[in-house]
XYZ file of C-alpha atoms in Angstrom:
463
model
C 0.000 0.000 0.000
C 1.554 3.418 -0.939
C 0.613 6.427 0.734
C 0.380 10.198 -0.945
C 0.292 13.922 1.272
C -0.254 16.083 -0.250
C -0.260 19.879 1.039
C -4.201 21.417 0.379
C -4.973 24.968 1.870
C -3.007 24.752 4.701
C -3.531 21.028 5.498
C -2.331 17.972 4.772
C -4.202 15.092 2.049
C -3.825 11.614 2.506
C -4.767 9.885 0.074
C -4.623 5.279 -0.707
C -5.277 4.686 3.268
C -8.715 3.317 3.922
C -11.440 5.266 5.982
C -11.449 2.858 8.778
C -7.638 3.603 9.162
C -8.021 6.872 10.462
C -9.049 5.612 13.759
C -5.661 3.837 14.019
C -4.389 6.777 16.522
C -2.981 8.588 13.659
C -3.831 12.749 13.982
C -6.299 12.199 10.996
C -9.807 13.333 10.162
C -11.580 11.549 6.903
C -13.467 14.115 4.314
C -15.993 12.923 2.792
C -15.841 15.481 -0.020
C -12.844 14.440 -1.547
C -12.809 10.884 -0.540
C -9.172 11.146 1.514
C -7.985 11.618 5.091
C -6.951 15.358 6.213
C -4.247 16.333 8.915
C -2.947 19.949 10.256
C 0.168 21.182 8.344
C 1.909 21.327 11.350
C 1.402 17.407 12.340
C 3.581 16.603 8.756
C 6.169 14.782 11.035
C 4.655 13.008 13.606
C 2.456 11.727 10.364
C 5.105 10.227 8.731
C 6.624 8.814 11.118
C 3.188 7.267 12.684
C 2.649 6.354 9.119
C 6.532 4.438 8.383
C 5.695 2.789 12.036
C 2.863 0.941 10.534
C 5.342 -0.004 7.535
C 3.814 2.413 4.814
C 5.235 3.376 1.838
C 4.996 7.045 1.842
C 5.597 9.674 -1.366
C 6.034 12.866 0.242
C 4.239 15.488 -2.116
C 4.352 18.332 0.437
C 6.878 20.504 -1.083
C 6.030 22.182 -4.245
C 8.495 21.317 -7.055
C 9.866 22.482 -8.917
C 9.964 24.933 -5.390
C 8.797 28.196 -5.823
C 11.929 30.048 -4.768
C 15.803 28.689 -4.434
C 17.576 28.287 -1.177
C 18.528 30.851 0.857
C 21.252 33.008 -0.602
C 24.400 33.369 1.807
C 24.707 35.074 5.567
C 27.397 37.217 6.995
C 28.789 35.678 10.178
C 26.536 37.120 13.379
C 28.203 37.418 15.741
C 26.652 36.814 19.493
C 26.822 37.279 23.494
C 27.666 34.684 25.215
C 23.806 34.753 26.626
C 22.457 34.516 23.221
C 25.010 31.814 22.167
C 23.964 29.545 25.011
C 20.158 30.294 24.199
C 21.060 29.004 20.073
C 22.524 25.629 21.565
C 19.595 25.442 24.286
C 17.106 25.459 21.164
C 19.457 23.240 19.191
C 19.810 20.504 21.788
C 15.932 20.672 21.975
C 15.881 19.521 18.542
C 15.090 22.985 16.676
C 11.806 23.522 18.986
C 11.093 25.805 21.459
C 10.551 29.305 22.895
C 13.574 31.798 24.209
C 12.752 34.517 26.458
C 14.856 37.091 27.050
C 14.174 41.085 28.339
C 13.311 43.587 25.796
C 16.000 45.490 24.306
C 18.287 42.335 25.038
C 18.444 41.212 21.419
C 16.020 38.757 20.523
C 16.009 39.887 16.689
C 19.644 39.587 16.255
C 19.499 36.009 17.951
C 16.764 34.703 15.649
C 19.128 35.710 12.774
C 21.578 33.889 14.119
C 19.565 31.206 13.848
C 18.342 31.453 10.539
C 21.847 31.953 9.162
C 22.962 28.496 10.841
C 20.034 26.312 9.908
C 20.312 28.153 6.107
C 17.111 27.240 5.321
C 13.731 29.346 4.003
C 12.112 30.494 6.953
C 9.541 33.185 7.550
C 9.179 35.304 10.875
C 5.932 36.226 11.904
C 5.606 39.670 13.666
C 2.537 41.309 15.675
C 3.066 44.801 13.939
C 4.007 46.514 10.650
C 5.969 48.582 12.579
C 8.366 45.655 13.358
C 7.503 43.729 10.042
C 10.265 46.944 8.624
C 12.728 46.464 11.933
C 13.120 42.935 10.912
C 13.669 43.498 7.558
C 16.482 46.283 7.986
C 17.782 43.861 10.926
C 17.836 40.737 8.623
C 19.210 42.381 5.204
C 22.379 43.783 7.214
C 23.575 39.477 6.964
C 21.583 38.289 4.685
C 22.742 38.709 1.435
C 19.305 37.937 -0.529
C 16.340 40.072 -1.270
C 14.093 39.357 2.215
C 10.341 39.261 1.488
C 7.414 41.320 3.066
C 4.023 40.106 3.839
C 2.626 42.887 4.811
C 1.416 47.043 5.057
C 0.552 46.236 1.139
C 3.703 44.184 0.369
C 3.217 40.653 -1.284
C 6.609 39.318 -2.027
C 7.887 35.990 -0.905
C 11.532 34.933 -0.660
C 13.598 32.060 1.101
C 13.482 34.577 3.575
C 10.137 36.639 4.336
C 9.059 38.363 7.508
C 4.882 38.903 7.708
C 2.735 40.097 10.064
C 0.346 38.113 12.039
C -2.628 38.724 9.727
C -1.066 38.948 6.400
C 0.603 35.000 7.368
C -3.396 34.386 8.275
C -4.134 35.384 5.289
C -2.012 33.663 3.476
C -0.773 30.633 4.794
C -3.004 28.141 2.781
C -0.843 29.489 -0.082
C 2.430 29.406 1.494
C 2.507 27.207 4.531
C 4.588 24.570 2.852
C 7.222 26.681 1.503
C 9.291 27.081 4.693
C 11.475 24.958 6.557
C 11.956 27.574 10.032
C 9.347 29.655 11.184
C 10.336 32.577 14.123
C 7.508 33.912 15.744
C 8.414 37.170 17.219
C 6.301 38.265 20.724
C 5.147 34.607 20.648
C 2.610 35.355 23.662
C 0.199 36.356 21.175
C -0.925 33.120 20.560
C -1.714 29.759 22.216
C -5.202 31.644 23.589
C -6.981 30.627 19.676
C -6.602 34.077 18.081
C -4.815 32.945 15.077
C -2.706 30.256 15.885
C -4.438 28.656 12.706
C -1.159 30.393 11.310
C 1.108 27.918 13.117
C -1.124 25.015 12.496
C -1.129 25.746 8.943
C 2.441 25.619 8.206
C 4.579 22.405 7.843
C 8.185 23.890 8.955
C 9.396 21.582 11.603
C 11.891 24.109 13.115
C 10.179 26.409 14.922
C 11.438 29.519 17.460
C 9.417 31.589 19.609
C 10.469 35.253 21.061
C 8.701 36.867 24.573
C 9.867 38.925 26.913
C 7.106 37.314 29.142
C 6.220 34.067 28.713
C 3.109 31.977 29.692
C 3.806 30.048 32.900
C 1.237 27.561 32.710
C -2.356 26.712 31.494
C -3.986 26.455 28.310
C -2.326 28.690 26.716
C 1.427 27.686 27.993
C -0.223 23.947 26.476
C -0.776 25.009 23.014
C 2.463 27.178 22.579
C 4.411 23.995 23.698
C 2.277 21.963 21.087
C 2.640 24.772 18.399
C 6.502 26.229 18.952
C 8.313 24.080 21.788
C 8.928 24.419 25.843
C 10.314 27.719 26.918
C 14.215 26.483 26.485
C 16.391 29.363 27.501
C 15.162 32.179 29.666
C 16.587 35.363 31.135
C 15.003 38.238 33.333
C 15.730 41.771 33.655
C 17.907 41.559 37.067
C 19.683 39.111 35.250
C 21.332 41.480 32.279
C 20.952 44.906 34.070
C 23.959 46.441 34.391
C 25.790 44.098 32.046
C 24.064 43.855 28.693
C 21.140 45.907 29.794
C 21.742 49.303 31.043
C 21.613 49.139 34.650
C 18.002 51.310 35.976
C 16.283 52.260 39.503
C 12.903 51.809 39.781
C 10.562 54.601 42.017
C 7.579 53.712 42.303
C 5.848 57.436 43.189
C 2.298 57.708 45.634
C 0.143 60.330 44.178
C -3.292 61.608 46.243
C -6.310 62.274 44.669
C -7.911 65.657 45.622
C -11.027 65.335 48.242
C -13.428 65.301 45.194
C -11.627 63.151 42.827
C -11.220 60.743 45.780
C -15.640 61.179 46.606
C -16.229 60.323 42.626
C -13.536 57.397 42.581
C -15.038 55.855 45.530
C -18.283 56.180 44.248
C -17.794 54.516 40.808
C -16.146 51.633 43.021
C -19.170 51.092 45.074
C -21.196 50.869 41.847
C -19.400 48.014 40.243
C -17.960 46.776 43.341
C -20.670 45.128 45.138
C -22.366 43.052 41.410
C -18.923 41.930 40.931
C -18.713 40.826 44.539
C -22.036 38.804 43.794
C -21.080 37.368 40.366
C -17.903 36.147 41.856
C -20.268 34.415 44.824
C -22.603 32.918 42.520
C -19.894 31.631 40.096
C -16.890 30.616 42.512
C -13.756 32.769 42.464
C -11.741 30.551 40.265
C -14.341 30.907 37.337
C -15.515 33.839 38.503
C -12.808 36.384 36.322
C -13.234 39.903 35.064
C -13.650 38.721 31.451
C -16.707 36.248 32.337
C -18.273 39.279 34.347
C -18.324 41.358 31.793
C -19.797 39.173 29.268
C -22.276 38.212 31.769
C -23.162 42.500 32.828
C -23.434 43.284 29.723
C -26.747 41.304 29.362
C -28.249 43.714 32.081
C -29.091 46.948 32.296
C -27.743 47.133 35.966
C -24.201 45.309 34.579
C -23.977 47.657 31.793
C -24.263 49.989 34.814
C -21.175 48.676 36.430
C -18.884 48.466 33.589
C -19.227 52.293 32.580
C -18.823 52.765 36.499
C -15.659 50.778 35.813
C -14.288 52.603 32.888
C -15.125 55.947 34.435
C -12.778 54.813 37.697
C -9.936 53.849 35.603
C -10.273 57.234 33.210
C -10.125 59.007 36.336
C -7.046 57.248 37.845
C -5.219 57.455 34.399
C -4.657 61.423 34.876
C -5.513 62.778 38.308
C -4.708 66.161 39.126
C -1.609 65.251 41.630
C -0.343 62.962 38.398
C -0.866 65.582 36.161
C 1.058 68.404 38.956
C 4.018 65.284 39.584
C 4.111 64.812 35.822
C 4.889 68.440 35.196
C 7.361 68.389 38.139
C 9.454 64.996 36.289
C 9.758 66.689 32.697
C 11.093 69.780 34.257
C 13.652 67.380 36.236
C 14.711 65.442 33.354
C 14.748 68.470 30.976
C 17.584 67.424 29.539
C 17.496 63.808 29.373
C 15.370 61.489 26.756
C 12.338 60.443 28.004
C 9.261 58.284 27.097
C 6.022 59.060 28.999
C 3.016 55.595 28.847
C -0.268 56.153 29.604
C -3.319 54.431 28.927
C -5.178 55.696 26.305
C -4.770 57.878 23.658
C -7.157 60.445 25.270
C -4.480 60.822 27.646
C -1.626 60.979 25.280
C -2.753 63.513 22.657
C -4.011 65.983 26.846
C 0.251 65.250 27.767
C 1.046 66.301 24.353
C -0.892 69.771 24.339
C -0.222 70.440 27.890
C 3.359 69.812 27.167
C 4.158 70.260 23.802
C 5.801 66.450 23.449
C 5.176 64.579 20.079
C 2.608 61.820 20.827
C 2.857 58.437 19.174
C -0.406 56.684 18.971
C -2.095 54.364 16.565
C -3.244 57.080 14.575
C 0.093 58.146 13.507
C 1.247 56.806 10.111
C 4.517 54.793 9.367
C 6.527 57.681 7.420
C 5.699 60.281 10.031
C 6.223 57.243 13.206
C 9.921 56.680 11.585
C 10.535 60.488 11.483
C 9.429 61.250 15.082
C 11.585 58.067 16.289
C 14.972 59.075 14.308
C 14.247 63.046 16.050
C 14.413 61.368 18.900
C 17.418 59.281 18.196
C 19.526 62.190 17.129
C 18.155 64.366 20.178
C 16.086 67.042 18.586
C 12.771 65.465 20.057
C 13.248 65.343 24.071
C 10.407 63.375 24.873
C 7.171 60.955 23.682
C 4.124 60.346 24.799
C 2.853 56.622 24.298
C -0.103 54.604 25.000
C 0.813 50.982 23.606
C 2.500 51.791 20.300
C 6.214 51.672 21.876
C 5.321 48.895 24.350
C 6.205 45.857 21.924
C 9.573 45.870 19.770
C 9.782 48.617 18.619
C 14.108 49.920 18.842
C 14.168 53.593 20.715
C 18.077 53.015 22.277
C 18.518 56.369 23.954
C 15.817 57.075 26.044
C 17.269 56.794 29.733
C 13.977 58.101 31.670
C 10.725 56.414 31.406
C 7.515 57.947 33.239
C 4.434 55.870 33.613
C 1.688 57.504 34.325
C -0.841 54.974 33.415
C -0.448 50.819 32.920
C -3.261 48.765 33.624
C -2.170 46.039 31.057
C -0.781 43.815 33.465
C 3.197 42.609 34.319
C 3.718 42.227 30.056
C 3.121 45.176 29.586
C 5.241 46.328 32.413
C 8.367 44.250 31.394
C 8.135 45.498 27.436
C 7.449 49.435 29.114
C 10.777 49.159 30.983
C 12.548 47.269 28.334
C 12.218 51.019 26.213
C 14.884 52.103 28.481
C 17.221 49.632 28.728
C 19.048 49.661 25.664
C 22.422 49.876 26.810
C 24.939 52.866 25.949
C 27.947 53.869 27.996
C 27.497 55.518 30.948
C 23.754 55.189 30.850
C 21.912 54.782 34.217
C 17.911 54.318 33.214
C 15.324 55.780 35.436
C 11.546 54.484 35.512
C 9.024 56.356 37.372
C 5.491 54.537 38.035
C 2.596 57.190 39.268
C 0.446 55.510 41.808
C -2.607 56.673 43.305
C -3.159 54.905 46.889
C -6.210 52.772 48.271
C -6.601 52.525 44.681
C -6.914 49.439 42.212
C -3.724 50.350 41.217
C -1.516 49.647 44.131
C -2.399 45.563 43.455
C -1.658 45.883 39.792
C 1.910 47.701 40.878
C 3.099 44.796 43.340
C 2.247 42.323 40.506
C 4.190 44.321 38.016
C 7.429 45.014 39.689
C 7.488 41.236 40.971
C 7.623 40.469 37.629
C 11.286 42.296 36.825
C 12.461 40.272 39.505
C 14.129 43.093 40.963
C 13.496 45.598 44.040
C 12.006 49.114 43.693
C 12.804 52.333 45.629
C 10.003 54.628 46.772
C 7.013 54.384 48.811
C 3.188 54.942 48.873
């Protein structure tokens, strides 16, 4: 009996093995449209090798051929730290699987290439933003000799070596997922939770590298990343480069009061979403009961729908108090002469900083031509500050900005990590500074302890 796979929209055909086969443990599912047994792209291996077990003869149509494009074309040597070096042989040894975390600004990109240039084979990285779709590109064409490839921000070109963005590979991974041997999947985080990680299922490249600065720790989605990319394999923290490859920083983490009325209003928004979260969370046991199922479940009622814009209006008015706004003001003037990035968390509050303050805001709205202008002003020193909401918090190279303020960051200890990481780019004699405005008996003092736990290094200043 002779076997044939074939590669079909992003899965896998098998065709000559009867129906009743498929039931043989083997990670198949029989259509009945086209008469044949169907497998994800990304179980190719594991297939053949069930399939050889049961002593199969298998023809291996996968590849296209002739193959759309040639091998890659040649690398310049890259060369590494000795961290990164050990993180290439911890992925090796794992068999060319797995995810490496390292801090931001510790040189994840340049460690991917690395890889790609030693395994010289076609691979495609997958990044979240267009933003870093050109990084890599100007990253990966100063070793690779070759055109590199852009899916992505209009760009359709495919090469032995292509970077794409998240939803341009969605899009078009039926097409290409069997045209690549490595795949690197930059800010790897993103998936494992479902949201597209039909891109990694889709693709039949066995060696596969993952990138975080925060990686899952356990759960689903920790499950499906290991099924999809590999175990985390090599990981590093903040404390652990700071003041060697990392530029070393203090931390102050800065108490700021509300005014007797702001305090009134805050504590009466609480109250209003407090007490029917209080009773979901009764009802529903406190492991279930999570802020995502609540709000799915208030927004059914008139008095939930209540208690979420209660909730938004209590977080609006801790993102940019009047003491923040007064300690702000007082920072800037301190750091007048330094390079400094200011996070909130919104754009509301980004274009107020930028009027109040005159500093260049960078928010979704801005475009890529004007984004890569404002970013090399602020490289060469003739823009002092930004103001940022989440467009600088993933990837995105600014390496001389020494003082970061954050006024707002309710995202949670990823966010926190990537927020730092903008001001840790090392440069000789840099000391970084990060400031984190906290308002007290607040929601935000919780979120704060989790964040800073999550450097794994102390803090100075009190509430």
């Amino acid at each position: 009996m002779k076997i044939v796979i074939e590669f079909d929209r992003g899965t896998l055909l098998v065709h000559g093995l009867p129906r009743r086969r498929g039931s043989d443990g083997l990670p198949l599912l029989w259509d009945e449209r086209v008469g044949a047994h169907r497998a994800r792209a990304f179980d190719l291996k594991k297939l053949r090798r069930a399939l050889e077990q049961l002593g199969l003869a298998v023809e291996d149509r996968v590849r296209p051929d002739p193959s759309p494009s040639p091998p890659p074309s040649p690398w310049r040597p890259v060369a590494l730290r000795p961290y990164q070096e050990a993180a290439c042989d911890a992925w090796r040894l794992a068999r060319g699987r797995g995810i490496v975390a390292l801090p931001t600004g510790s040189g994840k990109t340049r460690l991917a290439v690395a890889v790609m240039a030693r395994c010289a084979r076609r691979s495609l990285c997958l990044v979240p933003t267009r933003a870093l779709m050109e990084q890599w590109v100007r990253v990966v064409s100063a070793f690779y000799s070759g055109k590199v490839g852009c899916l992505g921000d209009g760009e359709r070109s495919i090469e032995p070596i292509t970077i794409a963005t998240f939803e341009s590979a969605y899009r078009h991974m039926p097409r290409i997922g069997n045209r690549f041997d490595v795949i690197v999947v930059d800010e790897v985080h993103h998936f494992g939770c479902g949201n597209r990680d039909e891109v990694l299922e889709m693709s039949t490249a066995p060696f596969r590298l993952g990138l975080t600065a925060t990686p899952a720790r356990a759960g689903r989605v920790s499950a499906t990343l290991e099924e999809l990319v590999g175990a985390t394999v090599f990981e590093l923290t903040v404390s652990d480069l700071a003041g060697s490859y990392l530029a070393p920083f203090e931390s102050a983490i800065l108490g700021v009061d509300l005014t007797e009325e702001e305090r009134r209003t805050y504590d009466r928004w609480v109250a209003l979403y407090r007490k029917p979260f209080q009773t979901f969370r009764r009802l529903h046991g406190s492991g279930a009961a999570s802020w995502e199922s609540f709000v799915r479940a208030a927004s059914r009622t008139d008095e939930g729908r209540r208690a979420i814009a209660a909730w938004i209006r209590a977080r609006r008015l801790l993102a940019y108090p009047s003491g923040k706004q007064q300690v702000l003001r007082s920072l800037l003037d301190r750091h007048r002469n330094d390079r400094v990035i200011v996070f909130v968390g919104d754009n509301e509050t980004a274009y107020r900083i930028a009027r109040e303050h005159l500093i260049m805001p960078l928010t979704c709205d801005i475009r890529r031509k004007e984004r890569a202008c404002v970013l090399e002003r602020f490289r060469d020193g003739r823009l002092r500050a930004l103001v940022s909401a989440r467009v600088l918090n993933e990837g995105v190279d600014v390496p001389d900005a020494v003082v970061g303020i954050i006024v707002a960051g309710g995202l949670g200890k990823r966010e926190h990590v990537q927020r730092v990481g903008r001001v840790l780019r090392p440069r000789e004699g840099k000391r970084a500074l990060v400031y984190e405005l906290v308002v007290p008996a607040s929601s935000e003092v919780g979120q704060v302890a989790r964040r800073v736990g999550a450097l794994h290094v102390g803090s100075s200043g009190t509430l």
